[in-house]
Amino acid sequence: MTGTEAEPAVPETPDPEAEYQQLSKELLRNTRIRRHRAAVQALVEERTLLSLPAVQRALIVDSRKGRAAQLSALSGAQYALGLDEGQRTFLGLVLSMVGIGTATLASVEDLDDRRLPIILRAILRLAGNDTIAVGTRL
């Protein structure tokens, strides 16, 4: 290439992390009801579910204020999303926080060490408690 030729513009590849952070902020900003907000925050923290295109298609709707979470849409699609058992259990517990589905609290025994603290924090948010910490017992 000579100095007079312009190099073709290379489109910037979107940063998946930046896109996820933007989506998370929008969903949380557009969720007003406390129990729905606790559920959306749990999905944001868990990350693997909210990163799946099938979950995004079922969950996210466009509103006047941006993207919003429609949790009721996930209930009917729960078994058609291609989730593994751990993801399905976690999603069932999250949906039960907003009164959707029939997940029992006993299903927490099926959660792994990463998802259990997320659910525990979500339950505390649901209760409006910000004084109890969730962490490793010594």
XYZ file of C-alpha atoms in Angstrom:
138
model
C 0.000 0.000 0.000
C 1.329 3.440 -0.789
C 1.139 6.424 1.497
C -1.660 7.967 -0.578
C -4.046 5.023 -0.356
C -6.464 5.013 2.512
C -6.632 1.859 4.547
C -10.072 0.291 4.582
C -12.004 0.963 7.746
C -12.090 -2.069 9.974
C -15.360 -2.252 11.860
C -14.787 -2.402 15.581
C -15.763 -5.684 17.130
C -18.191 -5.028 19.972
C -16.770 -5.794 23.380
C -18.924 -8.592 24.864
C -18.150 -7.460 28.420
C -19.188 -3.868 27.686
C -22.363 -5.102 25.979
C -23.215 -7.307 28.968
C -22.630 -4.448 31.409
C -24.859 -2.146 29.339
C -27.612 -4.772 29.153
C -27.388 -5.382 32.911
C -27.644 -1.669 33.711
C -30.640 -1.230 31.414
C -32.500 -4.220 32.812
C -31.918 -3.143 36.405
C -32.767 0.508 35.678
C -36.062 -0.491 34.049
C -37.137 -2.869 36.832
C -39.127 -1.075 39.516
C -40.791 -3.785 41.622
C -38.442 -4.939 44.421
C -38.990 -8.676 43.952
C -38.524 -8.379 40.182
C -35.397 -6.310 40.742
C -34.005 -8.967 43.117
C -34.680 -11.622 40.470
C -33.070 -9.602 37.669
C -30.055 -8.826 39.883
C -29.651 -12.565 40.520
C -29.705 -13.244 36.765
C -27.150 -10.484 36.221
C -24.848 -11.907 38.906
C -25.216 -15.481 37.667
C -24.353 -14.278 34.165
C -24.404 -17.555 32.206
C -28.195 -17.514 31.807
C -28.448 -13.867 30.819
C -25.638 -14.343 28.297
C -27.578 -16.999 26.371
C -29.294 -15.670 23.229
C -32.333 -17.938 23.822
C -32.799 -16.511 27.321
C -32.370 -12.960 26.045
C -35.017 -13.543 23.348
C -37.467 -14.914 25.922
C -36.731 -12.381 28.665
C -35.963 -9.020 27.112
C -38.522 -6.660 25.646
C -37.978 -3.187 24.252
C -39.727 -0.458 26.175
C -39.854 3.301 25.812
C -37.035 3.549 28.347
C -34.869 0.814 26.807
C -34.602 -2.913 27.304
C -36.609 -4.416 30.151
C -37.017 -7.868 31.671
C -40.325 -9.677 31.248
C -39.856 -12.516 33.714
C -43.227 -14.122 33.042
C -42.095 -14.968 29.499
C -39.296 -17.156 30.884
C -41.677 -19.445 32.722
C -43.315 -20.876 29.624
C -40.034 -21.156 27.770
C -38.008 -22.588 30.649
C -37.696 -26.089 29.185
C -37.182 -24.913 25.600
C -34.126 -22.766 26.319
C -31.540 -25.563 26.198
C -30.483 -25.100 29.822
C -28.553 -27.629 31.842
C -29.944 -28.909 35.152
C -28.081 -26.340 37.278
C -29.230 -23.444 35.120
C -32.826 -24.718 35.151
C -32.792 -25.097 38.946
C -31.365 -21.610 39.398
C -33.888 -20.103 36.983
C -36.735 -21.907 38.750
C -35.701 -20.410 42.082
C -35.335 -16.950 40.570
C -38.769 -17.142 38.975
C -40.287 -18.348 42.257
C -39.091 -15.098 43.846
C -41.585 -13.218 41.702
C -44.368 -15.749 42.185
C -43.870 -17.649 38.934
C -43.536 -21.424 38.906
C -43.399 -23.965 41.681
C -39.745 -24.320 42.669
C -39.313 -25.496 46.236
C -36.715 -24.043 48.543
C -35.301 -27.561 48.916
C -33.939 -27.274 45.378
C -31.124 -25.067 46.712
C -29.318 -28.308 47.543
C -28.872 -28.780 43.785
C -27.082 -25.446 43.354
C -23.323 -25.271 43.003
C -21.024 -23.155 45.181
C -21.206 -20.259 42.721
C -24.983 -20.055 42.355
C -25.962 -20.676 46.000
C -24.573 -17.363 47.335
C -26.289 -15.525 44.471
C -29.660 -16.985 45.493
C -28.977 -16.228 49.159
C -28.191 -12.585 48.348
C -31.314 -12.420 46.175
C -33.457 -13.693 49.056
C -31.978 -11.016 51.295
C -32.736 -8.343 48.671
C -36.247 -9.706 48.380
C -36.658 -9.353 52.150
C -35.282 -5.815 52.025
C -32.362 -6.779 54.252
C -29.001 -5.167 53.608
C -27.367 -6.025 56.937
C -26.763 -9.770 56.593
C -23.651 -10.686 54.657
C -23.382 -13.804 52.513
C -19.913 -15.289 52.350
C -17.697 -18.159 53.383
C -18.141 -19.489 56.886
C -14.982 -19.718 58.944
